[in-house]
Amino acid sequence: MIVIQGRGVSAGIVQGRLHCFHRVGAAAVKRAGADPTEELARLAEAQAQAVGQLEVLAERCKREMGPEAALVFSTHAMLLEDESLLEYVRDLITRENCCAEYAVQMAGKTFAATFEAMDDAYMRERGSDVMDVTWRMLRSLAGAGAGGAELDSPAIVAACDLNPTEFIELDRSQVLAIVTQRDSKNSHAAIMAQLLHIPTVCNLGDDLRADYHGRTAQVDGSAGTLIVF
Protein backbone atom coordinates (compact mmCIF):
# COMPACT_ATOMS: atom_id res chain seq x y z
CA MET A 1 0.00 0.00 0.00
CA ILE A 2 1.38 3.39 -1.04
CA VAL A 3 0.10 6.58 0.62
CA ILE A 4 0.70 9.84 -1.26
CA GLN A 5 -0.03 13.17 0.40
CA GLY A 6 -1.28 16.03 -1.71
CA ARG A 7 -3.66 18.97 -1.39
CA GLY A 8 -7.37 18.35 -1.09
CA VAL A 9 -9.45 20.37 -3.55
CA SER A 10 -12.90 18.78 -3.49
CA ALA A 11 -14.19 16.61 -0.62
CA GLY A 12 -15.27 13.01 -0.84
CA ILE A 13 -13.86 9.50 -0.43
CA VAL A 14 -13.95 7.01 -3.30
CA GLN A 15 -12.16 3.84 -4.33
CA GLY A 16 -11.65 2.49 -7.81
CA ARG A 17 -9.33 1.86 -10.73
CA LEU A 18 -6.68 4.44 -11.64
CA HIS A 19 -6.73 5.70 -15.22
CA CYS A 20 -3.53 7.62 -16.00
CA PHE A 21 -4.30 10.23 -18.63
CA HIS A 22 -1.55 11.46 -20.94
CA ARG A 23 -2.21 14.56 -23.00
CA VAL A 24 -2.04 13.80 -26.71
CA GLY A 25 1.08 15.54 -27.95
CA ALA A 26 0.84 18.40 -30.38
CA ALA A 27 4.39 19.73 -30.19
CA ALA A 28 5.69 21.53 -33.24
CA VAL A 29 9.14 21.74 -34.76
CA LYS A 30 10.40 24.74 -36.66
CA ARG A 31 9.81 24.00 -40.34
CA ALA A 32 11.61 26.71 -42.30
CA GLY A 33 10.83 27.69 -45.88
CA ALA A 34 7.07 27.63 -45.42
CA ASP A 35 4.92 29.87 -47.60
CA PRO A 36 3.68 32.68 -45.29
CA THR A 37 0.49 33.16 -47.30
CA GLU A 38 -0.43 29.50 -46.97
CA GLU A 39 0.49 29.39 -43.28
CA LEU A 40 -1.53 32.51 -42.47
CA ALA A 41 -4.53 30.96 -44.23
CA ARG A 42 -4.07 27.74 -42.22
CA LEU A 43 -3.84 29.83 -39.05
CA ALA A 44 -7.10 31.63 -39.78
CA GLU A 45 -8.90 28.35 -40.53
CA ALA A 46 -7.60 26.69 -37.36
CA GLN A 47 -8.55 29.73 -35.29
CA ALA A 48 -12.12 29.70 -36.60
CA GLN A 49 -12.41 25.97 -35.95
CA ALA A 50 -11.06 26.32 -32.41
CA VAL A 51 -13.42 29.20 -31.59
CA GLY A 52 -16.35 27.12 -32.85
CA GLN A 53 -15.31 24.19 -30.65
CA LEU A 54 -15.10 26.46 -27.62
CA GLU A 55 -18.58 27.83 -28.28
CA VAL A 56 -19.93 24.25 -28.22
CA LEU A 57 -18.08 23.53 -24.99
CA ALA A 58 -19.38 26.74 -23.45
CA GLU A 59 -22.96 25.70 -24.16
CA ARG A 60 -22.35 22.26 -22.68
CA CYS A 61 -20.76 23.74 -19.57
CA LYS A 62 -23.61 26.23 -19.22
CA ARG A 63 -26.15 23.39 -19.24
CA GLU A 64 -24.23 21.26 -16.77
CA MET A 65 -22.72 23.81 -14.39
CA GLY A 66 -24.34 27.16 -15.05
CA PRO A 67 -23.40 30.36 -16.90
CA GLU A 68 -20.64 31.41 -14.51
CA ALA A 69 -18.62 28.23 -15.06
CA ALA A 70 -19.15 28.52 -18.82
CA LEU A 71 -17.37 31.88 -18.83
CA VAL A 72 -14.01 30.08 -18.88
CA PHE A 73 -14.64 28.91 -22.43
CA SER A 74 -15.83 32.35 -23.49
CA THR A 75 -12.57 33.68 -22.04
CA HIS A 76 -10.61 31.11 -24.02
CA ALA A 77 -12.41 32.16 -27.19
CA MET A 78 -11.44 35.75 -26.43
CA LEU A 79 -7.81 34.63 -26.02
CA LEU A 80 -7.98 33.03 -29.45
CA GLU A 81 -9.11 36.37 -30.84
CA ASP A 82 -6.64 38.47 -28.86
CA GLU A 83 -4.92 40.72 -31.36
CA SER A 84 -1.61 40.87 -29.51
CA LEU A 85 -1.38 37.09 -29.46
CA LEU A 86 -2.40 36.75 -33.08
CA GLU A 87 -0.03 39.50 -34.18
CA TYR A 88 2.83 37.69 -32.43
CA VAL A 89 1.98 34.51 -34.37
CA ARG A 90 1.57 36.30 -37.71
CA ASP A 91 4.84 38.17 -37.24
CA LEU A 92 6.76 34.94 -36.61
CA ILE A 93 5.22 33.32 -39.69
CA THR A 94 6.07 36.21 -42.00
CA ARG A 95 9.44 37.12 -40.48
CA GLU A 96 10.88 33.60 -40.17
CA ASN A 97 8.93 31.80 -42.92
CA CYS A 98 8.04 29.15 -40.36
CA CYS A 99 5.00 26.90 -40.15
CA ALA A 100 1.92 28.05 -38.25
CA GLU A 101 2.33 25.26 -35.67
CA TYR A 102 5.74 26.50 -34.58
CA ALA A 103 4.58 30.12 -34.41
CA VAL A 104 1.53 29.21 -32.30
CA GLN A 105 3.65 27.11 -29.96
CA MET A 106 6.20 29.90 -29.45
CA ALA A 107 3.47 32.47 -28.86
CA GLY A 108 1.81 30.21 -26.29
CA LYS A 109 5.03 29.67 -24.37
CA THR A 110 5.87 33.38 -24.39
CA PHE A 111 2.45 34.59 -23.23
CA ALA A 112 2.06 31.79 -20.68
CA ALA A 113 5.46 32.62 -19.18
CA THR A 114 4.29 36.19 -18.61
CA PHE A 115 1.40 34.97 -16.44
CA GLU A 116 3.47 32.30 -14.68
CA ALA A 117 5.99 34.93 -13.57
CA MET A 118 3.33 36.91 -11.69
CA ASP A 119 3.18 36.95 -7.89
CA ASP A 120 -0.54 36.27 -7.60
CA ALA A 121 -1.35 32.53 -7.54
CA TYR A 122 -4.61 32.98 -9.44
CA MET A 123 -2.89 34.94 -12.21
CA ARG A 124 -0.13 32.34 -12.45
CA GLU A 125 -2.79 29.74 -13.22
CA ARG A 126 -3.91 31.82 -16.19
CA GLY A 127 -0.74 30.68 -17.90
CA SER A 128 -2.45 27.29 -18.05
CA ASP A 129 -5.36 28.90 -19.89
CA VAL A 130 -2.96 30.22 -22.52
CA MET A 131 -1.43 26.76 -22.94
CA ASP A 132 -4.91 25.23 -23.19
CA VAL A 133 -5.72 27.60 -26.04
CA THR A 134 -2.35 26.86 -27.64
CA TRP A 135 -2.99 23.12 -27.39
CA ARG A 136 -6.39 23.51 -29.06
CA MET A 137 -4.93 25.58 -31.89
CA LEU A 138 -2.13 23.06 -32.48
CA ARG A 139 -4.61 20.21 -32.67
CA SER A 140 -6.81 22.19 -35.05
CA LEU A 141 -3.79 22.83 -37.27
CA ALA A 142 -2.98 19.12 -37.20
CA GLY A 143 -6.56 18.17 -38.04
CA ALA A 144 -6.68 16.04 -34.90
CA GLY A 145 -9.59 15.33 -32.58
CA ALA A 146 -10.15 16.50 -29.06
CA GLY A 147 -7.57 14.16 -27.55
CA GLY A 148 -9.29 13.83 -24.19
CA ALA A 149 -9.27 10.86 -21.84
CA GLU A 150 -11.57 8.06 -22.99
CA LEU A 151 -13.00 6.01 -20.12
CA ASP A 152 -14.71 2.70 -20.83
CA SER A 153 -15.54 2.08 -17.17
CA PRO A 154 -15.66 4.06 -13.90
CA ALA A 155 -12.19 5.23 -12.89
CA ILE A 156 -10.11 7.71 -10.92
CA VAL A 157 -8.57 10.02 -13.51
CA ALA A 158 -4.88 10.69 -12.82
CA ALA A 159 -2.88 13.29 -14.74
CA CYS A 160 -0.02 15.75 -14.52
CA ASP A 161 -2.75 18.39 -14.66
CA LEU A 162 -6.07 18.87 -16.43
CA ASN A 163 -7.04 21.91 -18.44
CA PRO A 164 -10.72 22.92 -18.51
CA THR A 165 -11.16 21.60 -22.04
CA GLU A 166 -9.98 18.14 -21.02
CA PHE A 167 -12.18 18.24 -17.93
CA ILE A 168 -15.41 19.21 -19.70
CA GLU A 169 -14.83 16.60 -22.42
CA LEU A 170 -14.56 13.76 -19.90
CA ASP A 171 -17.47 11.35 -19.68
CA ARG A 172 -18.11 12.38 -16.10
CA SER A 173 -20.55 9.53 -15.52
CA GLN A 174 -17.38 7.41 -15.48
CA VAL A 175 -15.25 9.77 -13.35
CA LEU A 176 -14.99 8.64 -9.72
CA ALA A 177 -12.36 11.23 -8.73
CA ILE A 178 -9.50 13.31 -10.11
CA VAL A 179 -5.89 13.35 -8.92
CA THR A 180 -3.07 15.46 -10.36
CA GLN A 181 0.66 15.89 -9.91
CA ARG A 182 0.59 19.67 -10.12
CA ASP A 183 -0.72 22.07 -7.51
CA SER A 184 -3.82 23.10 -9.44
CA LYS A 185 -6.09 24.35 -6.64
CA ASN A 186 -6.79 27.60 -8.52
CA SER A 187 -7.22 25.99 -11.93
CA HIS A 188 -10.54 26.15 -13.75
CA ALA A 189 -10.69 22.34 -13.83
CA ALA A 190 -10.36 22.22 -10.02
CA ILE A 191 -13.12 24.79 -9.63
CA MET A 192 -15.38 22.77 -11.95
CA ALA A 193 -14.66 19.60 -9.97
CA GLN A 194 -15.79 21.40 -6.82
CA LEU A 195 -19.00 22.53 -8.51
CA LEU A 196 -19.77 18.95 -9.55
CA HIS A 197 -18.70 17.50 -6.16
CA ILE A 198 -16.08 15.24 -7.72
CA PRO A 199 -13.46 14.24 -5.11
CA THR A 200 -10.20 15.85 -6.20
CA VAL A 201 -6.63 15.93 -4.89
CA CYS A 202 -3.81 17.94 -6.47
CA ASN A 203 -0.11 18.55 -5.76
CA LEU A 204 0.75 14.84 -5.52
CA GLY A 205 4.03 15.42 -7.35
CA ASP A 206 6.15 12.73 -8.95
CA ASP A 207 4.93 10.17 -6.40
CA LEU A 208 1.87 9.88 -8.66
CA ARG A 209 3.40 7.62 -11.31
CA ALA A 210 2.16 6.60 -14.74
CA ASP A 211 2.88 2.93 -14.02
CA TYR A 212 0.11 2.97 -11.40
CA HIS A 213 -2.33 2.84 -14.32
CA GLY A 214 -4.95 0.14 -13.74
CA ARG A 215 -4.21 -0.31 -10.04
CA THR A 216 -6.88 0.07 -7.39
CA ALA A 217 -6.67 3.30 -5.41
CA GLN A 218 -8.57 5.35 -2.83
CA VAL A 219 -8.96 9.13 -2.93
CA ASP A 220 -9.80 11.26 0.10
CA GLY A 221 -10.53 14.77 -1.10
CA SER A 222 -10.74 16.20 2.41
CA ALA A 223 -7.49 14.71 3.70
CA GLY A 224 -5.75 15.28 0.37
CA THR A 225 -4.51 11.70 0.10
CA LEU A 226 -4.22 9.06 -2.59
CA ILE A 227 -3.72 5.45 -1.49
CA VAL A 228 -2.55 3.02 -4.16
CA PHE A 229 -3.06 -0.68 -3.42
PDB file of C-alpha atoms in Angstrom:
ATOM      1  CA  MET A   1       0.000   0.000   0.000  1.00  0.00           C
ATOM      2  CA  ILE A   2       1.378   3.390  -1.041  1.00  0.00           C
ATOM      3  CA  VAL A   3       0.101   6.581   0.622  1.00  0.00           C
ATOM      4  CA  ILE A   4       0.704   9.840  -1.257  1.00  0.00           C
ATOM      5  CA  GLN A   5      -0.032  13.170   0.397  1.00  0.00           C
ATOM      6  CA  GLY A   6      -1.284  16.030  -1.714  1.00  0.00           C
ATOM      7  CA  ARG A   7      -3.662  18.972  -1.391  1.00  0.00           C
ATOM      8  CA  GLY A   8      -7.372  18.345  -1.093  1.00  0.00           C
ATOM      9  CA  VAL A   9      -9.452  20.371  -3.549  1.00  0.00           C
ATOM     10  CA  SER A  10     -12.900  18.781  -3.492  1.00  0.00           C
ATOM     11  CA  ALA A  11     -14.185  16.610  -0.620  1.00  0.00           C
ATOM     12  CA  GLY A  12     -15.270  13.010  -0.837  1.00  0.00           C
ATOM     13  CA  ILE A  13     -13.865   9.496  -0.434  1.00  0.00           C
ATOM     14  CA  VAL A  14     -13.954   7.012  -3.303  1.00  0.00           C
ATOM     15  CA  GLN A  15     -12.163   3.841  -4.330  1.00  0.00           C
ATOM     16  CA  GLY A  16     -11.653   2.490  -7.809  1.00  0.00           C
ATOM     17  CA  ARG A  17      -9.334   1.862 -10.734  1.00  0.00           C
ATOM     18  CA  LEU A  18      -6.676   4.440 -11.643  1.00  0.00           C
ATOM     19  CA  HIS A  19      -6.726   5.699 -15.223  1.00  0.00           C
ATOM     20  CA  CYS A  20      -3.528   7.622 -16.004  1.00  0.00           C
ATOM     21  CA  PHE A  21      -4.296  10.234 -18.634  1.00  0.00           C
ATOM     22  CA  HIS A  22      -1.549  11.462 -20.940  1.00  0.00           C
ATOM     23  CA  ARG A  23      -2.208  14.557 -23.005  1.00  0.00           C
ATOM     24  CA  VAL A  24      -2.039  13.801 -26.715  1.00  0.00           C
ATOM     25  CA  GLY A  25       1.081  15.541 -27.955  1.00  0.00           C
ATOM     26  CA  ALA A  26       0.841  18.402 -30.380  1.00  0.00           C
ATOM     27  CA  ALA A  27       4.394  19.726 -30.186  1.00  0.00           C
ATOM     28  CA  ALA A  28       5.688  21.526 -33.239  1.00  0.00           C
ATOM     29  CA  VAL A  29       9.140  21.735 -34.762  1.00  0.00           C
ATOM     30  CA  LYS A  30      10.396  24.743 -36.658  1.00  0.00           C
ATOM     31  CA  ARG A  31       9.814  24.001 -40.337  1.00  0.00           C
ATOM     32  CA  ALA A  32      11.615  26.707 -42.298  1.00  0.00           C
ATOM     33  CA  GLY A  33      10.827  27.685 -45.875  1.00  0.00           C
ATOM     34  CA  ALA A  34       7.065  27.634 -45.419  1.00  0.00           C
ATOM     35  CA  ASP A  35       4.918  29.869 -47.598  1.00  0.00           C
ATOM     36  CA  PRO A  36       3.685  32.682 -45.289  1.00  0.00           C
ATOM     37  CA  THR A  37       0.492  33.157 -47.302  1.00  0.00           C
ATOM     38  CA  GLU A  38      -0.433  29.498 -46.965  1.00  0.00           C
ATOM     39  CA  GLU A  39       0.486  29.395 -43.279  1.00  0.00           C
ATOM     40  CA  LEU A  40      -1.535  32.514 -42.474  1.00  0.00           C
ATOM     41  CA  ALA A  41      -4.528  30.957 -44.232  1.00  0.00           C
ATOM     42  CA  ARG A  42      -4.070  27.744 -42.218  1.00  0.00           C
ATOM     43  CA  LEU A  43      -3.838  29.826 -39.053  1.00  0.00           C
ATOM     44  CA  ALA A  44      -7.101  31.628 -39.780  1.00  0.00           C
ATOM     45  CA  GLU A  45      -8.898  28.352 -40.534  1.00  0.00           C
ATOM     46  CA  ALA A  46      -7.601  26.689 -37.355  1.00  0.00           C
ATOM     47  CA  GLN A  47      -8.551  29.731 -35.291  1.00  0.00           C
ATOM     48  CA  ALA A  48     -12.125  29.698 -36.602  1.00  0.00           C
ATOM     49  CA  GLN A  49     -12.409  25.966 -35.949  1.00  0.00           C
ATOM     50  CA  ALA A  50     -11.058  26.316 -32.407  1.00  0.00           C
ATOM     51  CA  VAL A  51     -13.420  29.196 -31.589  1.00  0.00           C
ATOM     52  CA  GLY A  52     -16.348  27.115 -32.845  1.00  0.00           C
ATOM     53  CA  GLN A  53     -15.305  24.189 -30.648  1.00  0.00           C
ATOM     54  CA  LEU A  54     -15.103  26.463 -27.617  1.00  0.00           C
ATOM     55  CA  GLU A  55     -18.578  27.825 -28.284  1.00  0.00           C
ATOM     56  CA  VAL A  56     -19.928  24.254 -28.225  1.00  0.00           C
ATOM     57  CA  LEU A  57     -18.078  23.530 -24.986  1.00  0.00           C
ATOM     58  CA  ALA A  58     -19.381  26.745 -23.445  1.00  0.00           C
ATOM     59  CA  GLU A  59     -22.965  25.702 -24.164  1.00  0.00           C
ATOM     60  CA  ARG A  60     -22.353  22.262 -22.683  1.00  0.00           C
ATOM     61  CA  CYS A  61     -20.758  23.742 -19.572  1.00  0.00           C
ATOM     62  CA  LYS A  62     -23.613  26.231 -19.217  1.00  0.00           C
ATOM     63  CA  ARG A  63     -26.154  23.388 -19.242  1.00  0.00           C
ATOM     64  CA  GLU A  64     -24.234  21.264 -16.773  1.00  0.00           C
ATOM     65  CA  MET A  65     -22.719  23.814 -14.392  1.00  0.00           C
ATOM     66  CA  GLY A  66     -24.336  27.163 -15.047  1.00  0.00           C
ATOM     67  CA  PRO A  67     -23.401  30.357 -16.896  1.00  0.00           C
ATOM     68  CA  GLU A  68     -20.638  31.414 -14.511  1.00  0.00           C
ATOM     69  CA  ALA A  69     -18.619  28.229 -15.062  1.00  0.00           C
ATOM     70  CA  ALA A  70     -19.150  28.520 -18.817  1.00  0.00           C
ATOM     71  CA  LEU A  71     -17.371  31.877 -18.828  1.00  0.00           C
ATOM     72  CA  VAL A  72     -14.010  30.080 -18.879  1.00  0.00           C
ATOM     73  CA  PHE A  73     -14.644  28.913 -22.434  1.00  0.00           C
ATOM     74  CA  SER A  74     -15.825  32.349 -23.488  1.00  0.00           C
ATOM     75  CA  THR A  75     -12.571  33.680 -22.036  1.00  0.00           C
ATOM     76  CA  HIS A  76     -10.609  31.106 -24.023  1.00  0.00           C
ATOM     77  CA  ALA A  77     -12.410  32.155 -27.192  1.00  0.00           C
ATOM     78  CA  MET A  78     -11.442  35.745 -26.434  1.00  0.00           C
ATOM     79  CA  LEU A  79      -7.813  34.635 -26.017  1.00  0.00           C
ATOM     80  CA  LEU A  80      -7.985  33.035 -29.447  1.00  0.00           C
ATOM     81  CA  GLU A  81      -9.110  36.369 -30.843  1.00  0.00           C
ATOM     82  CA  ASP A  82      -6.639  38.470 -28.858  1.00  0.00           C
ATOM     83  CA  GLU A  83      -4.925  40.720 -31.362  1.00  0.00           C
ATOM     84  CA  SER A  84      -1.607  40.874 -29.514  1.00  0.00           C
ATOM     85  CA  LEU A  85      -1.377  37.089 -29.455  1.00  0.00           C
ATOM     86  CA  LEU A  86      -2.400  36.746 -33.083  1.00  0.00           C
ATOM     87  CA  GLU A  87      -0.026  39.496 -34.175  1.00  0.00           C
ATOM     88  CA  TYR A  88       2.826  37.689 -32.428  1.00  0.00           C
ATOM     89  CA  VAL A  89       1.981  34.510 -34.371  1.00  0.00           C
ATOM     90  CA  ARG A  90       1.570  36.301 -37.706  1.00  0.00           C
ATOM     91  CA  ASP A  91       4.836  38.168 -37.236  1.00  0.00           C
ATOM     92  CA  LEU A  92       6.761  34.935 -36.612  1.00  0.00           C
ATOM     93  CA  ILE A  93       5.224  33.320 -39.689  1.00  0.00           C
ATOM     94  CA  THR A  94       6.070  36.208 -42.002  1.00  0.00           C
ATOM     95  CA  ARG A  95       9.443  37.117 -40.480  1.00  0.00           C
ATOM     96  CA  GLU A  96      10.884  33.601 -40.174  1.00  0.00           C
ATOM     97  CA  ASN A  97       8.934  31.796 -42.916  1.00  0.00           C
ATOM     98  CA  CYS A  98       8.035  29.147 -40.358  1.00  0.00           C
ATOM     99  CA  CYS A  99       5.002  26.901 -40.148  1.00  0.00           C
ATOM    100  CA  ALA A 100       1.918  28.047 -38.247  1.00  0.00           C
ATOM    101  CA  GLU A 101       2.328  25.259 -35.670  1.00  0.00           C
ATOM    102  CA  TYR A 102       5.735  26.501 -34.576  1.00  0.00           C
ATOM    103  CA  ALA A 103       4.583  30.124 -34.411  1.00  0.00           C
ATOM    104  CA  VAL A 104       1.532  29.206 -32.298  1.00  0.00           C
ATOM    105  CA  GLN A 105       3.652  27.110 -29.960  1.00  0.00           C
ATOM    106  CA  MET A 106       6.205  29.897 -29.453  1.00  0.00           C
ATOM    107  CA  ALA A 107       3.474  32.472 -28.860  1.00  0.00           C
ATOM    108  CA  GLY A 108       1.805  30.214 -26.290  1.00  0.00           C
ATOM    109  CA  LYS A 109       5.034  29.670 -24.370  1.00  0.00           C
ATOM    110  CA  THR A 110       5.871  33.384 -24.388  1.00  0.00           C
ATOM    111  CA  PHE A 111       2.451  34.594 -23.229  1.00  0.00           C
ATOM    112  CA  ALA A 112       2.059  31.786 -20.677  1.00  0.00           C
ATOM    113  CA  ALA A 113       5.458  32.618 -19.180  1.00  0.00           C
ATOM    114  CA  THR A 114       4.285  36.188 -18.608  1.00  0.00           C
ATOM    115  CA  PHE A 115       1.400  34.971 -16.444  1.00  0.00           C
ATOM    116  CA  GLU A 116       3.469  32.303 -14.684  1.00  0.00           C
ATOM    117  CA  ALA A 117       5.993  34.928 -13.572  1.00  0.00           C
ATOM    118  CA  MET A 118       3.327  36.908 -11.691  1.00  0.00           C
ATOM    119  CA  ASP A 119       3.185  36.949  -7.887  1.00  0.00           C
ATOM    120  CA  ASP A 120      -0.538  36.267  -7.604  1.00  0.00           C
ATOM    121  CA  ALA A 121      -1.355  32.531  -7.540  1.00  0.00           C
ATOM    122  CA  TYR A 122      -4.606  32.983  -9.439  1.00  0.00           C
ATOM    123  CA  MET A 123      -2.889  34.944 -12.212  1.00  0.00           C
ATOM    124  CA  ARG A 124      -0.127  32.335 -12.445  1.00  0.00           C
ATOM    125  CA  GLU A 125      -2.785  29.740 -13.219  1.00  0.00           C
ATOM    126  CA  ARG A 126      -3.908  31.818 -16.189  1.00  0.00           C
ATOM    127  CA  GLY A 127      -0.743  30.680 -17.903  1.00  0.00           C
ATOM    128  CA  SER A 128      -2.449  27.286 -18.048  1.00  0.00           C
ATOM    129  CA  ASP A 129      -5.358  28.897 -19.890  1.00  0.00           C
ATOM    130  CA  VAL A 130      -2.964  30.223 -22.519  1.00  0.00           C
ATOM    131  CA  MET A 131      -1.429  26.765 -22.942  1.00  0.00           C
ATOM    132  CA  ASP A 132      -4.911  25.233 -23.190  1.00  0.00           C
ATOM    133  CA  VAL A 133      -5.724  27.601 -26.045  1.00  0.00           C
ATOM    134  CA  THR A 134      -2.348  26.861 -27.637  1.00  0.00           C
ATOM    135  CA  TRP A 135      -2.991  23.119 -27.386  1.00  0.00           C
ATOM    136  CA  ARG A 136      -6.389  23.506 -29.064  1.00  0.00           C
ATOM    137  CA  MET A 137      -4.926  25.578 -31.895  1.00  0.00           C
ATOM    138  CA  LEU A 138      -2.132  23.060 -32.483  1.00  0.00           C
ATOM    139  CA  ARG A 139      -4.608  20.212 -32.669  1.00  0.00           C
ATOM    140  CA  SER A 140      -6.807  22.187 -35.048  1.00  0.00           C
ATOM    141  CA  LEU A 141      -3.793  22.834 -37.275  1.00  0.00           C
ATOM    142  CA  ALA A 142      -2.977  19.121 -37.197  1.00  0.00           C
ATOM    143  CA  GLY A 143      -6.563  18.167 -38.045  1.00  0.00           C
ATOM    144  CA  ALA A 144      -6.684  16.044 -34.896  1.00  0.00           C
ATOM    145  CA  GLY A 145      -9.588  15.327 -32.581  1.00  0.00           C
ATOM    146  CA  ALA A 146     -10.154  16.504 -29.060  1.00  0.00           C
ATOM    147  CA  GLY A 147      -7.567  14.162 -27.547  1.00  0.00           C
ATOM    148  CA  GLY A 148      -9.292  13.826 -24.188  1.00  0.00           C
ATOM    149  CA  ALA A 149      -9.269  10.859 -21.836  1.00  0.00           C
ATOM    150  CA  GLU A 150     -11.570   8.061 -22.987  1.00  0.00           C
ATOM    151  CA  LEU A 151     -12.996   6.008 -20.122  1.00  0.00           C
ATOM    152  CA  ASP A 152     -14.708   2.699 -20.830  1.00  0.00           C
ATOM    153  CA  SER A 153     -15.536   2.080 -17.171  1.00  0.00           C
ATOM    154  CA  PRO A 154     -15.662   4.058 -13.901  1.00  0.00           C
ATOM    155  CA  ALA A 155     -12.187   5.233 -12.893  1.00  0.00           C
ATOM    156  CA  ILE A 156     -10.111   7.709 -10.920  1.00  0.00           C
ATOM    157  CA  VAL A 157      -8.565  10.018 -13.506  1.00  0.00           C
ATOM    158  CA  ALA A 158      -4.880  10.689 -12.815  1.00  0.00           C
ATOM    159  CA  ALA A 159      -2.875  13.288 -14.741  1.00  0.00           C
ATOM    160  CA  CYS A 160      -0.023  15.754 -14.520  1.00  0.00           C
ATOM    161  CA  ASP A 161      -2.754  18.386 -14.664  1.00  0.00           C
ATOM    162  CA  LEU A 162      -6.070  18.869 -16.433  1.00  0.00           C
ATOM    163  CA  ASN A 163      -7.039  21.906 -18.435  1.00  0.00           C
ATOM    164  CA  PRO A 164     -10.715  22.920 -18.506  1.00  0.00           C
ATOM    165  CA  THR A 165     -11.155  21.597 -22.040  1.00  0.00           C
ATOM    166  CA  GLU A 166      -9.979  18.144 -21.018  1.00  0.00           C
ATOM    167  CA  PHE A 167     -12.179  18.244 -17.932  1.00  0.00           C
ATOM    168  CA  ILE A 168     -15.407  19.213 -19.700  1.00  0.00           C
ATOM    169  CA  GLU A 169     -14.831  16.598 -22.421  1.00  0.00           C
ATOM    170  CA  LEU A 170     -14.557  13.763 -19.900  1.00  0.00           C
ATOM    171  CA  ASP A 171     -17.471  11.350 -19.679  1.00  0.00           C
ATOM    172  CA  ARG A 172     -18.112  12.377 -16.100  1.00  0.00           C
ATOM    173  CA  SER A 173     -20.548   9.531 -15.524  1.00  0.00           C
ATOM    174  CA  GLN A 174     -17.385   7.414 -15.483  1.00  0.00           C
ATOM    175  CA  VAL A 175     -15.245   9.767 -13.348  1.00  0.00           C
ATOM    176  CA  LEU A 176     -14.993   8.644  -9.724  1.00  0.00           C
ATOM    177  CA  ALA A 177     -12.363  11.227  -8.735  1.00  0.00           C
ATOM    178  CA  ILE A 178      -9.501  13.309 -10.108  1.00  0.00           C
ATOM    179  CA  VAL A 179      -5.891  13.348  -8.918  1.00  0.00           C
ATOM    180  CA  THR A 180      -3.074  15.462 -10.357  1.00  0.00           C
ATOM    181  CA  GLN A 181       0.663  15.889  -9.908  1.00  0.00           C
ATOM    182  CA  ARG A 182       0.590  19.670 -10.122  1.00  0.00           C
ATOM    183  CA  ASP A 183      -0.724  22.070  -7.506  1.00  0.00           C
ATOM    184  CA  SER A 184      -3.823  23.098  -9.438  1.00  0.00           C
ATOM    185  CA  LYS A 185      -6.087  24.349  -6.640  1.00  0.00           C
ATOM    186  CA  ASN A 186      -6.791  27.596  -8.517  1.00  0.00           C
ATOM    187  CA  SER A 187      -7.219  25.987 -11.926  1.00  0.00           C
ATOM    188  CA  HIS A 188     -10.537  26.149 -13.747  1.00  0.00           C
ATOM    189  CA  ALA A 189     -10.691  22.344 -13.833  1.00  0.00           C
ATOM    190  CA  ALA A 190     -10.363  22.217 -10.024  1.00  0.00           C
ATOM    191  CA  ILE A 191     -13.120  24.794  -9.626  1.00  0.00           C
ATOM    192  CA  MET A 192     -15.381  22.773 -11.954  1.00  0.00           C
ATOM    193  CA  ALA A 193     -14.661  19.599  -9.974  1.00  0.00           C
ATOM    194  CA  GLN A 194     -15.791  21.398  -6.823  1.00  0.00           C
ATOM    195  CA  LEU A 195     -19.005  22.530  -8.507  1.00  0.00           C
ATOM    196  CA  LEU A 196     -19.768  18.951  -9.550  1.00  0.00           C
ATOM    197  CA  HIS A 197     -18.704  17.502  -6.160  1.00  0.00           C
ATOM    198  CA  ILE A 198     -16.075  15.240  -7.722  1.00  0.00           C
ATOM    199  CA  PRO A 199     -13.461  14.244  -5.107  1.00  0.00           C
ATOM    200  CA  THR A 200     -10.197  15.850  -6.199  1.00  0.00           C
ATOM    201  CA  VAL A 201      -6.629  15.925  -4.893  1.00  0.00           C
ATOM    202  CA  CYS A 202      -3.808  17.937  -6.472  1.00  0.00           C
ATOM    203  CA  ASN A 203      -0.110  18.551  -5.764  1.00  0.00           C
ATOM    204  CA  LEU A 204       0.747  14.840  -5.518  1.00  0.00           C
ATOM    205  CA  GLY A 205       4.027  15.421  -7.345  1.00  0.00           C
ATOM    206  CA  ASP A 206       6.152  12.728  -8.950  1.00  0.00           C
ATOM    207  CA  ASP A 207       4.929  10.166  -6.404  1.00  0.00           C
ATOM    208  CA  LEU A 208       1.873   9.876  -8.662  1.00  0.00           C
ATOM    209  CA  ARG A 209       3.399   7.620 -11.310  1.00  0.00           C
ATOM    210  CA  ALA A 210       2.158   6.595 -14.743  1.00  0.00           C
ATOM    211  CA  ASP A 211       2.883   2.931 -14.018  1.00  0.00           C
ATOM    212  CA  TYR A 212       0.111   2.968 -11.400  1.00  0.00           C
ATOM    213  CA  HIS A 213      -2.334   2.843 -14.322  1.00  0.00           C
ATOM    214  CA  GLY A 214      -4.948   0.142 -13.744  1.00  0.00           C
ATOM    215  CA  ARG A 215      -4.213  -0.309 -10.042  1.00  0.00           C
ATOM    216  CA  THR A 216      -6.882   0.069  -7.387  1.00  0.00           C
ATOM    217  CA  ALA A 217      -6.675   3.303  -5.405  1.00  0.00           C
ATOM    218  CA  GLN A 218      -8.574   5.348  -2.833  1.00  0.00           C
ATOM    219  CA  VAL A 219      -8.961   9.131  -2.932  1.00  0.00           C
ATOM    220  CA  ASP A 220      -9.796  11.256   0.103  1.00  0.00           C
ATOM    221  CA  GLY A 221     -10.529  14.774  -1.102  1.00  0.00           C
ATOM    222  CA  SER A 222     -10.740  16.204   2.408  1.00  0.00           C
ATOM    223  CA  ALA A 223      -7.486  14.710   3.703  1.00  0.00           C
ATOM    224  CA  GLY A 224      -5.750  15.277   0.373  1.00  0.00           C
ATOM    225  CA  THR A 225      -4.509  11.703   0.099  1.00  0.00           C
ATOM    226  CA  LEU A 226      -4.219   9.064  -2.594  1.00  0.00           C
ATOM    227  CA  ILE A 227      -3.723   5.454  -1.485  1.00  0.00           C
ATOM    228  CA  VAL A 228      -2.547   3.016  -4.158  1.00  0.00           C
ATOM    229  CA  PHE A 229      -3.058  -0.679  -3.424  1.00  0.00           C
TER     230      PHE A 229
END
